[in-house]
XYZ file of C-alpha atoms in Angstrom:
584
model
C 4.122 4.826 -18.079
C 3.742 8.563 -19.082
C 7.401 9.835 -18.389
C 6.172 13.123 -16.441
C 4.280 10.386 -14.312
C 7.914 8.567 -14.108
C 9.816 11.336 -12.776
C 7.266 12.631 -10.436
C 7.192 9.316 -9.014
C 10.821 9.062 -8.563
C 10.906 12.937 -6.697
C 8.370 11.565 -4.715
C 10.156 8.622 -4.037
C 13.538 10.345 -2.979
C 11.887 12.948 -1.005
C 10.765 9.981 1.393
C 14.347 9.373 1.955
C 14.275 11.709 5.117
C 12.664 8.852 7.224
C 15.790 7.094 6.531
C 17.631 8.890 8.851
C 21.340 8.534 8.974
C 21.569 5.352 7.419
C 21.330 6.585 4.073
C 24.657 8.479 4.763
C 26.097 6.397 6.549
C 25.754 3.605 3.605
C 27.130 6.578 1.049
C 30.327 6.648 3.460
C 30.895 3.487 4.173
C 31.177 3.219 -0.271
C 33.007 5.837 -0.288
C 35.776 4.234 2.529
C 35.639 0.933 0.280
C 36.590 2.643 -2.755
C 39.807 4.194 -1.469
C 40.528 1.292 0.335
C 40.645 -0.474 -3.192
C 42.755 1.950 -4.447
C 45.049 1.547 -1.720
C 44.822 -2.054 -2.175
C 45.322 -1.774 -5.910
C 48.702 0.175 -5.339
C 50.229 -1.749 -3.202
C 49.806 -4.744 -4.965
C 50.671 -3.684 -8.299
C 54.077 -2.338 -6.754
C 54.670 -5.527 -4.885
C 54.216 -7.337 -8.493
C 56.287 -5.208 -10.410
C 59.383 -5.137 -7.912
C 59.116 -8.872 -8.151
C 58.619 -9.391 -12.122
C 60.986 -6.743 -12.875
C 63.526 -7.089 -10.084
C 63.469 -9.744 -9.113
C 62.469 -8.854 -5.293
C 61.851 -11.585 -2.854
C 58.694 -11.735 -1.512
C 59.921 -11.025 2.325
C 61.051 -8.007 1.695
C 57.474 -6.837 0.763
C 56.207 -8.112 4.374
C 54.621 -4.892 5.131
C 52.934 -4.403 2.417
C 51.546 -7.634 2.346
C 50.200 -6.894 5.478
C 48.728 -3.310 4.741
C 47.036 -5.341 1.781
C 45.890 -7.651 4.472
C 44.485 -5.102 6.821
C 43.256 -3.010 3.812
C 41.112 -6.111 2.647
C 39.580 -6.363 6.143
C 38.515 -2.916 5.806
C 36.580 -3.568 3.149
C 34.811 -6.290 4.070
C 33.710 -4.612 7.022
C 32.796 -1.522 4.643
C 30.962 -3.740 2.807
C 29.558 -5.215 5.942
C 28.446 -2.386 7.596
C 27.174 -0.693 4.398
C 24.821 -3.604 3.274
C 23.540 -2.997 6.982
C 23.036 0.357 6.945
C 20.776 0.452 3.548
C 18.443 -2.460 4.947
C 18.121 -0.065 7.541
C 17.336 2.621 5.810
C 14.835 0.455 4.000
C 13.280 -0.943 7.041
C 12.813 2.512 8.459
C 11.033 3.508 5.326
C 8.915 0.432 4.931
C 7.625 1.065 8.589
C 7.075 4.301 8.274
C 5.140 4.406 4.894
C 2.965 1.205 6.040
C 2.057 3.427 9.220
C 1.032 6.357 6.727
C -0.955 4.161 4.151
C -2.891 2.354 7.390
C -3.236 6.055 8.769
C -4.250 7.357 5.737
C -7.122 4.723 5.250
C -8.217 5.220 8.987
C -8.943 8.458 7.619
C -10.568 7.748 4.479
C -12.721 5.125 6.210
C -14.790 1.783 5.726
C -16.468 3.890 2.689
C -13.055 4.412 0.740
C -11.725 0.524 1.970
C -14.725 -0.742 0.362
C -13.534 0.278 -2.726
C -11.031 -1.984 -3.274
C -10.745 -5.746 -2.056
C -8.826 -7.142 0.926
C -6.256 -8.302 -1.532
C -5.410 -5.565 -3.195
C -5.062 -3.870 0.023
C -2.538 -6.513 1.286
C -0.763 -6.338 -2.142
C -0.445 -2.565 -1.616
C 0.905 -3.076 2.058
C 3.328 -5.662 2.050
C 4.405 -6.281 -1.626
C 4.509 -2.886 -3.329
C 5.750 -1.603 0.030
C 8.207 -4.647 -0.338
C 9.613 -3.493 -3.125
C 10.931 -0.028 -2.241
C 13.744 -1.939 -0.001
C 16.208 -1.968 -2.398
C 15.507 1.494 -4.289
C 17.041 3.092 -0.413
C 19.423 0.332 0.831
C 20.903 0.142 -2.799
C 20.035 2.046 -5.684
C 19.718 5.756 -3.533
C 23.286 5.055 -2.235
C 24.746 3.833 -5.600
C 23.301 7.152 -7.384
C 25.822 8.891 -5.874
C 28.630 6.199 -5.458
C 28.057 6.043 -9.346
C 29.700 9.372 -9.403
C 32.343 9.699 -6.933
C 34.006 6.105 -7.552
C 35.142 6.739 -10.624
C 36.047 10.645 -10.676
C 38.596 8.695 -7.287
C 39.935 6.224 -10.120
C 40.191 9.079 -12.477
C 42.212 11.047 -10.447
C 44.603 8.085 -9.559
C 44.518 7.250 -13.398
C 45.231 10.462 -14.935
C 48.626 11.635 -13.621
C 50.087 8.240 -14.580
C 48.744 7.563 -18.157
C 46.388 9.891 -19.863
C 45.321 7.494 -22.657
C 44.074 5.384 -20.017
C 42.257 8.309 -18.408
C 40.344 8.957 -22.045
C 39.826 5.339 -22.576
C 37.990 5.067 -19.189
C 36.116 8.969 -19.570
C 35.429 7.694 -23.456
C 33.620 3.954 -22.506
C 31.927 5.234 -19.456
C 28.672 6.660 -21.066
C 28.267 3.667 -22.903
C 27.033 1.600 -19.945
C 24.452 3.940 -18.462
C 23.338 4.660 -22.283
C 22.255 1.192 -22.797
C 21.166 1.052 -19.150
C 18.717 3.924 -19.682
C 17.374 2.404 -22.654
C 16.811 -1.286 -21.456
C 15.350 0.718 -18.700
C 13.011 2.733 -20.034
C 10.820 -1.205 -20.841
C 11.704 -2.575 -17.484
C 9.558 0.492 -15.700
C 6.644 -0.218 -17.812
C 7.105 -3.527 -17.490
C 7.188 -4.004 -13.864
C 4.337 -1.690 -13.352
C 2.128 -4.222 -15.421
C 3.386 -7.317 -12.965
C 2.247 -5.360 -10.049
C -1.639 -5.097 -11.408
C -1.226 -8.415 -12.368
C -0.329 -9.246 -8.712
C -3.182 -6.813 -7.504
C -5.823 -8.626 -9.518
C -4.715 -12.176 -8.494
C -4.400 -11.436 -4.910
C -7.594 -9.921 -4.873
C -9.267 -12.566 -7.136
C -7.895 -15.429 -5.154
C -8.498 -13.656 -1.563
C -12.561 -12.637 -2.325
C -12.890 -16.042 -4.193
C -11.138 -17.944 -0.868
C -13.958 -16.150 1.607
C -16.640 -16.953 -0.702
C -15.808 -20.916 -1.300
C -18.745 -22.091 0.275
C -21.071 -20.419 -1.671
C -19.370 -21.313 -5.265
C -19.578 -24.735 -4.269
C -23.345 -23.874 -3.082
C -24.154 -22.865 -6.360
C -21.784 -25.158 -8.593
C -19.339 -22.077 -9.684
C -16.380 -23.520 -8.290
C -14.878 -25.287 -11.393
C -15.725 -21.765 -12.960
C -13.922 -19.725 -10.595
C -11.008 -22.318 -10.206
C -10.037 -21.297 -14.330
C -10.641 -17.892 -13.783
C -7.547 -18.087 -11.070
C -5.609 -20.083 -13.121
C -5.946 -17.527 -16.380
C -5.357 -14.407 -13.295
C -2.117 -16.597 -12.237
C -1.268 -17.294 -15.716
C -0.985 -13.824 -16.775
C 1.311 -13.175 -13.590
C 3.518 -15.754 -14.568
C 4.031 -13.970 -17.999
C 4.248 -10.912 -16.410
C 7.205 -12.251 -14.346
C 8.650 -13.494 -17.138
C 8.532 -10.691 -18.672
C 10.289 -8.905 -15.924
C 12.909 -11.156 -15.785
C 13.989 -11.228 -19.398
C 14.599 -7.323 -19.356
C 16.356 -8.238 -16.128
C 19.059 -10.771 -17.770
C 18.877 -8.328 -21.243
C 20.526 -5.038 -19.101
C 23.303 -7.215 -17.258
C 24.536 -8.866 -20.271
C 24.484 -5.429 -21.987
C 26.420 -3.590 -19.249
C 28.468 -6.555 -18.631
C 29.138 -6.639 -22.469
C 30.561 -2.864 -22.860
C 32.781 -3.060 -19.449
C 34.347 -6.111 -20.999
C 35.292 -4.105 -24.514
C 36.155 -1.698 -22.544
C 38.951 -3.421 -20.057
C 39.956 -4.992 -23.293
C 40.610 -1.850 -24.911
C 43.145 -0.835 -22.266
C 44.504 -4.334 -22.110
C 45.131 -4.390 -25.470
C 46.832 -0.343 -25.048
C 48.691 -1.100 -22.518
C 50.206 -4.533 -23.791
C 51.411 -2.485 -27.632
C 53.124 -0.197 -25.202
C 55.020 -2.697 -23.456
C 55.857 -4.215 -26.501
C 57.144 -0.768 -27.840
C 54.349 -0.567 -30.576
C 52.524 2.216 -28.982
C 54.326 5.370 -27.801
C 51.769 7.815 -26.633
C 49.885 8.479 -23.231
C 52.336 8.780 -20.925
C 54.625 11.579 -19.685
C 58.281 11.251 -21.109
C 58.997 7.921 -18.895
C 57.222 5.382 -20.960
C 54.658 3.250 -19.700
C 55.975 1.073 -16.983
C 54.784 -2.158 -15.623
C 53.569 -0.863 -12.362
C 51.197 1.749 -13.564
C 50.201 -0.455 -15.814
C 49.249 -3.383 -13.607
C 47.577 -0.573 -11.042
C 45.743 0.881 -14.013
C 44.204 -2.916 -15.012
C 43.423 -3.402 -11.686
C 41.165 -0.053 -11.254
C 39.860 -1.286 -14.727
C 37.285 -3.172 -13.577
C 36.698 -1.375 -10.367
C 36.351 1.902 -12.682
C 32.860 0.286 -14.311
C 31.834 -1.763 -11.442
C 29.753 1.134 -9.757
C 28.053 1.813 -13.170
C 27.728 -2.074 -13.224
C 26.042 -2.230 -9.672
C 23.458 0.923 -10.702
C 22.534 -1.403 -13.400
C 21.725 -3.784 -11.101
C 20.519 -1.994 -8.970
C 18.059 0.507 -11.654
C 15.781 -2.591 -11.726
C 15.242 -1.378 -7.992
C 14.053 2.047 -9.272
C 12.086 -0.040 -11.853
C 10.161 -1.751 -9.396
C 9.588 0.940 -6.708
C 8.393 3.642 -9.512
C 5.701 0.934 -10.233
C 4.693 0.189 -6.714
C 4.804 4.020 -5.771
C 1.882 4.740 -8.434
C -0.694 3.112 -6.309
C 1.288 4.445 -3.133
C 1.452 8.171 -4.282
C -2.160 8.341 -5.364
C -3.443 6.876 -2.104
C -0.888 9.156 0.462
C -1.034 11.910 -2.018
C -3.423 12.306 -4.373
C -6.679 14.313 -4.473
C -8.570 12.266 -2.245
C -11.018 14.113 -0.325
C -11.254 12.934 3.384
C -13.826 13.540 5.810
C -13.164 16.436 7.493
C -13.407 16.474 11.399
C -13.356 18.994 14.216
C -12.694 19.017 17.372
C -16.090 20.575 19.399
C -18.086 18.763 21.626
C -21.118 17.171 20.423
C -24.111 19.405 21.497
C -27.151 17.755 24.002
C -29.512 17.902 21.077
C -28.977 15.140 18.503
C -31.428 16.842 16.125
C -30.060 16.635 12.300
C -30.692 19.158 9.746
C -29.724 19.002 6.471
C -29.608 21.706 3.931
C -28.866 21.866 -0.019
C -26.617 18.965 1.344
C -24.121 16.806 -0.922
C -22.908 14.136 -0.246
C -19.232 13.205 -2.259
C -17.182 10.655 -2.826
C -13.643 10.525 -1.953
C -12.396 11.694 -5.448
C -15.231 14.760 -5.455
C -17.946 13.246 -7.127
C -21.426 13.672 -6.358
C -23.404 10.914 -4.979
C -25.942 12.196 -3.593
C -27.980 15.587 -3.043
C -28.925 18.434 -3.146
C -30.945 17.292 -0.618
C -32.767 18.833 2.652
C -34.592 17.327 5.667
C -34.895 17.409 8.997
C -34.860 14.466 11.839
C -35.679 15.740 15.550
C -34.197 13.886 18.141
C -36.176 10.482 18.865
C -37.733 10.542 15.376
C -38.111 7.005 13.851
C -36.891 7.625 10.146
C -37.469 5.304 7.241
C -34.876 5.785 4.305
C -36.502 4.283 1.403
C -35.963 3.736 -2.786
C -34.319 1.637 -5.291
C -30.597 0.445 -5.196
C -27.900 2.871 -6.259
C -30.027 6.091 -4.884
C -27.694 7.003 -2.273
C -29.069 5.504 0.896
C -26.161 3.715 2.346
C -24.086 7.130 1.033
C -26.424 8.872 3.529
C -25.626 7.158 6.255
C -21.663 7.142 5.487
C -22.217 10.751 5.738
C -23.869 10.945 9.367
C -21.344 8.549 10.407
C -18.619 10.834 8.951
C -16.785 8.076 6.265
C -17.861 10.143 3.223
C -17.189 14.314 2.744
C -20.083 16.367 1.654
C -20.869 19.804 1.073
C -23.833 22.050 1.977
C -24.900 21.729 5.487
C -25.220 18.763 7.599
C -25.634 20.112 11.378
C -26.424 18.196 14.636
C -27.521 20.150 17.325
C -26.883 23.379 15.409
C -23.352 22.661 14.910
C -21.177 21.324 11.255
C -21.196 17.372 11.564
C -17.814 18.382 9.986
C -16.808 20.901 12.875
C -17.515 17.581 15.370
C -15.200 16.171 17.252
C -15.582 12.262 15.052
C -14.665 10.025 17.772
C -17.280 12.016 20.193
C -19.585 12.140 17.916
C -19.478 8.415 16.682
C -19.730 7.620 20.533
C -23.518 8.376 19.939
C -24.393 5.997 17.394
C -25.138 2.367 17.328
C -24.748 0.926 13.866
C -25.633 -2.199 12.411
C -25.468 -2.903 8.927
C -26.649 -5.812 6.400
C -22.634 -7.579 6.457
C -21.939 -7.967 9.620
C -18.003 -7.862 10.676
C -16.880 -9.784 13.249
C -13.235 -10.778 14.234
C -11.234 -13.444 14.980
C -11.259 -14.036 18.178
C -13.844 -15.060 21.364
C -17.631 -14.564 21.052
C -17.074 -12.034 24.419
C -14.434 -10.384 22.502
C -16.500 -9.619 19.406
C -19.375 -8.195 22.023
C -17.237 -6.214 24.042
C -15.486 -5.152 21.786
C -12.818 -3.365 24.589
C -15.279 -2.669 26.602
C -15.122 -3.113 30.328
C -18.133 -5.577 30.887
C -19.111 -8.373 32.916
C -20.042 -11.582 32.168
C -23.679 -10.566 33.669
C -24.012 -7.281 31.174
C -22.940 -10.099 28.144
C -24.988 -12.346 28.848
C -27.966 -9.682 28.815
C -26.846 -8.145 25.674
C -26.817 -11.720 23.830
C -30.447 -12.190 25.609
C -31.819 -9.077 23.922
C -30.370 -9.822 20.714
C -32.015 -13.426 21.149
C -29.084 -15.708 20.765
C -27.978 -16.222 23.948
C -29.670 -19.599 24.020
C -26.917 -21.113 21.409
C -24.389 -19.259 23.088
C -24.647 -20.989 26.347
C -25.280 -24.580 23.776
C -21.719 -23.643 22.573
C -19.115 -26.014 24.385
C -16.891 -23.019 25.195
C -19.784 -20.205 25.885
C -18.707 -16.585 25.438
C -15.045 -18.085 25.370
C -15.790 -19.816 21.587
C -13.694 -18.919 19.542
C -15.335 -17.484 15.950
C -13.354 -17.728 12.357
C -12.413 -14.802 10.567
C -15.260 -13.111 9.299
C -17.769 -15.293 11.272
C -17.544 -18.093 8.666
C -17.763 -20.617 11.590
C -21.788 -19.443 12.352
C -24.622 -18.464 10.167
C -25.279 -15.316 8.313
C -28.421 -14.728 11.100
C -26.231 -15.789 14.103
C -23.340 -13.412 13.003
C -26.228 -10.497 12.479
C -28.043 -11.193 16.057
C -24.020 -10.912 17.509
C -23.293 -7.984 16.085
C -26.746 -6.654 17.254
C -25.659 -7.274 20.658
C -22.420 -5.937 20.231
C -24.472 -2.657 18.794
C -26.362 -2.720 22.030
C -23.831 -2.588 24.375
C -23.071 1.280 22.942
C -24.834 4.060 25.309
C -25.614 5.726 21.653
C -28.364 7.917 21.400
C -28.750 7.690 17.709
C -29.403 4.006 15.871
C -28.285 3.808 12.283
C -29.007 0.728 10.759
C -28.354 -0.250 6.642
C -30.834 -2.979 6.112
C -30.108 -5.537 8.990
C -32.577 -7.635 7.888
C -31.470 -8.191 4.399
C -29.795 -11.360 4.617
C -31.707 -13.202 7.375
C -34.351 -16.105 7.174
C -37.770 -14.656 8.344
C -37.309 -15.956 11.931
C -34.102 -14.572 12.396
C -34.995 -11.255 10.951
C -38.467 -11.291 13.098
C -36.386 -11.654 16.316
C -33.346 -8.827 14.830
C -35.890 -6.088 14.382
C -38.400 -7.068 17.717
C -34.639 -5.771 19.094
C -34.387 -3.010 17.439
C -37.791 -1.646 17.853
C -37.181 -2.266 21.520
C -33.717 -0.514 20.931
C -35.223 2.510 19.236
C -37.614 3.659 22.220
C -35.705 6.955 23.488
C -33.437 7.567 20.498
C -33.473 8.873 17.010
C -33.471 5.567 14.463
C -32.364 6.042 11.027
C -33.428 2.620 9.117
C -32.742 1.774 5.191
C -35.454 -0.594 4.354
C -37.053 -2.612 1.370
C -39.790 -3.850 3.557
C -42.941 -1.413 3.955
C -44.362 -3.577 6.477
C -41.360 -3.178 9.232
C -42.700 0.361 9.610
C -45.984 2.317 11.406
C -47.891 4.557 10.075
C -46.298 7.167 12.730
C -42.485 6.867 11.062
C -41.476 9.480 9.041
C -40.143 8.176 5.394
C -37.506 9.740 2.895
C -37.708 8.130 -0.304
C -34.711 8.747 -2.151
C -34.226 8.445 -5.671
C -31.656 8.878 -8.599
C -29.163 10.778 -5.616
C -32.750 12.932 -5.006
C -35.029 13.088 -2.356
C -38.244 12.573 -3.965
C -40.864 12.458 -1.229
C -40.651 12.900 2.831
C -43.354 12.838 5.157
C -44.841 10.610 7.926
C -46.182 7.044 6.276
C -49.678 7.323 6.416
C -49.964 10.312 4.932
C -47.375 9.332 1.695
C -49.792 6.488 1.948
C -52.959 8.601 0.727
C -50.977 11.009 -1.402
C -50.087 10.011 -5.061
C -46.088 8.889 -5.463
C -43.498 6.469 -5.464
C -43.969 5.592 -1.639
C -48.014 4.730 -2.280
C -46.718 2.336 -5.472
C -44.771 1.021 -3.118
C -47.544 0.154 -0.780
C -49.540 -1.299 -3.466
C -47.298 -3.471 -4.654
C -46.695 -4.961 -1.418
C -50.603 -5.502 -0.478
C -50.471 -2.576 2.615
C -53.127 0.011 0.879
């Protein structure tokens, strides 16, 4: 990873830290209260064991100290309690709050940006990479600063009583987060490649899952079975990979603090011995201070030890933010909505109008045409020329540029939910939830079983409703897998129905339904149209009269409009069309 990528990342990452609230601090204190309990703890106990080695003490008469050592060691394992609390806190505060900003931030983007990805990348991006930024604020945030104050504490305890000591400890320390940095700087890169590799697998294995009945359909199952197992393989090595930079760093920082507590071992055992005469202050080094010093030894490296650990953290939740930071703050152009009233005329005018995707670019336009309110409009031309981008544009899941006006007013000065209120849209995949066949038709709405019943009727499938053994209380799998692709479309056309929409848009409904289902879906919709505007993508010439008007689109241009049976006698791509299809 580029390392101006790295460290923007990582402010990004700390400036979320607000969200956690006190907890943060609170962890930082209760580190702070550990530490000086230790050194407490340290004292007391190398006094105790150098009155009794040296004078032969007994024990009783170091009662009360014993028992400060006892209460002092209860402090800190409350400390440690309550600060292993606080950070999960702080990370659970965090991981709710950013999951509410990545779901509201694809709300906003819409189906159009969703679609870009698969489910399971999504659900790798909200619960595993969001997963992963627990530790980076319940651990590694606090230790930053723990890494600091802990040992300048020691330090300051070490100094006045030996200052060898204090320069062996101040000499040895930069060795740890030296080699730290530099195991480091592969675990970052290296983590970041385990999450794609998660991404692709999770997506690979969710899309292939859904589709299963159509790879055995069509004999690709074996196929798609290695293609998982090569996606899982390359995980595994990931992982692996991961975890061998993971072992490398401890053994390395566990390596150096051990030289280094040897080094004062080793000091301080020549000067007992009378070999060494340097480092204290005129009294010789005496066993106490000694014995304290060894004991902060360890303690002295063990927060440099524990960012080690814990820079694994930062590791992982610099790779997880990348995807994180793009989505919540990257230059991702959102629809833009208002909040006026939609106007009484639905009339739509569009003028040098573009239509863009959510990273600027331009699908579609310049284009301009105009629909008057109960027009039946045909949107015709060859894949990839922008039709369904169109219609993500009228229903406000793509931004544009130009003019796009209903009524006279900025589809993007519209008040979205208002304005979505008067359309009825059905497209060629139909989405239906898990749940009851009522459910999916109601959809929230407050309607009887009567007002169901007629929807389904219209929509021509309420005669296998009421053969279902549960009726409108069946439940349906997710994604309608438990009914046929024209079942699910002639439910979702009733569901469509049931809005008081004045304006139908509908993405080829017909698309990927048997001839009698698709006969009976667009009877309905022909019935539906009568009063309001209908916007239809289309292959098929001979679902439309002569009376509709037609916008052929192609290469992101509108190349011909005008009612059908005049395109008909003019020369163009709508006529070819015609002829090929026997209608001239």
């Amino acid at each position: 990873m580029d390392k101006s990528l790295e460290k923007q990342l990582t402010l990004w990452l700390r400036q979320q830290k607000r969200v956690c609230g006190l907890f943060l601090p609170l962890s930082l204190l209760l580190g702070t209260l550990n530490a000086a309990a230790l050194v407490a703890q340290s004292w007391l106990l190398a006094r105790v064991l150098g009155d009794l080695v040296l004078n032969g003490t007994p024990a009783a008469a170091h009662m009360p100290d014993l028992l400060a050592m006892a209460a002092l060691l209860l402090l800190r394992a409350l400390c440690a309690w309550g600060r292993e609390r606080a950070g999960f806190e702080a990370g659970l505060r965090l991981r709710r709050a950013l999951r509410g900003r990545v779901l509201d931030r694809l709300s906003t983007l819409g189906p159009a940006y969703i679609r870009s990805q698969s489910a399971g990348s999504w659900a790798s991006k909200l619960l595993e990479q969001v997963e992963q930024l627990q530790d980076f604020y319940g651990r590694y945030l606090p230790q930053t600063t723990l890494v600091a104050l802990v040992p300048l504490l020691i330090l300051a305890c070490v100094w006045p009583l030996n200052w060898a000591a204090g320069l062996i400890l101040l000499g040895t320390a930069p060795l740890i987060p030296l080699f730290m940095v530099l195991v480091g700087m592969g675990a970052g890169d290296a983590n970041r490649k385990h999450f794609q590799a998660l991404s692709r697998l999770s997506g690979h294995f969710m899309d292939r899952l859904r589709g299963l009945s159509t790879l055995r359909l069509f004999d690709r199952a074996a196929a798609e079975q290695q293609a998982i197992e090569n996606a899982s393989e390359e995980f595994r090595r990931r992982t692996m990979a991961v975890l061998r930079l993971a072992f490398l760093s401890s053994a390395v920082l566990e390596f150096f603090a051990a030289v280094s507590i040897a080094l004062l071992a080793v000091y301080f055992g020549f000067s007992l011995l009378g070999h060494l005469d340097f480092g204290h202050y005129g009294a010789g080094v005496q066993l106490g201070s000694a014995l304290f010093v060894l004991l902060l030894a360890p303690e002295f490296y063990q927060p440099l030890r524990e960012l080690g650990t814990h820079y694994h953290a930062k590791a992982q939740a610099v790779a997880a933010a990348e995807a994180l930071h793009q989505l919540l703050e990257g230059e991702l152009h959102a629809p833009e909505a208002g909040r006026q009233a939609v106007p009484d005329t639905l009339a739509i005018c569009a003028k040098e109008l573009r239509v863009l995707s959510h990273d600027g670019h331009c699908l579609l336009g310049p284009l301009s045409f105009a629909v008057a309110e109960g027009e039946q409009v045909a949107i015709l031309g060859p894949s990839g020329a922008g039709k369904s981008s169109l219609l993500n544009a009228l229903l406000g899941f793509l931004p544009y540029a130009g003019s796009l006006t209903v009524g006279g007013v900025e589809l993007r000065d519209l008040d979205l939910s208002a304005w979505r209120a008067q359309l009825l849209w059905l497209s060629q995949e139909p989405q239906l939830l898990h749940g009851t066949l009522r459910d999916n038709v109601a959809m929230g709405r407050p309607l009887s079983d009567a007002e169901i019943w007629a929807l389904l009727d219209r929509a021509h499938i309420g005669d296998f409703v009421r053969g279902l053994p549960a009726g409108l209380e069946q439940m349906l799998a997710e994604q309608g897998s438990s009914i046929s692709v024209g079942q699910a479309q002639r439910l979702a056309l009733a569901r469509a129905l049931a809005g008081a929409g004045r304006i139908l848009l509908l993405d080829e409904p017909g698309a990927s339904l048997d001839v009698d289902s698709e006969r009976l879906v667009m009877g309905s919709l022909k019935q539906a149209s009568l009063g309001r505007t209908r916007l239809l993508i289309s292959h098929r010439l001979d679902e439309l009269d002569g009376g509709d008007t037609v916008l052929y689109l192609a290469q992101g241009q509108l190349q011909q409009q005008g009612k059908l049976r005049e395109l008909a006698l003019a020369a163009g791509p709508v006529a070819k069309l015609l002829a090929q299809e026997g209608l001239q």
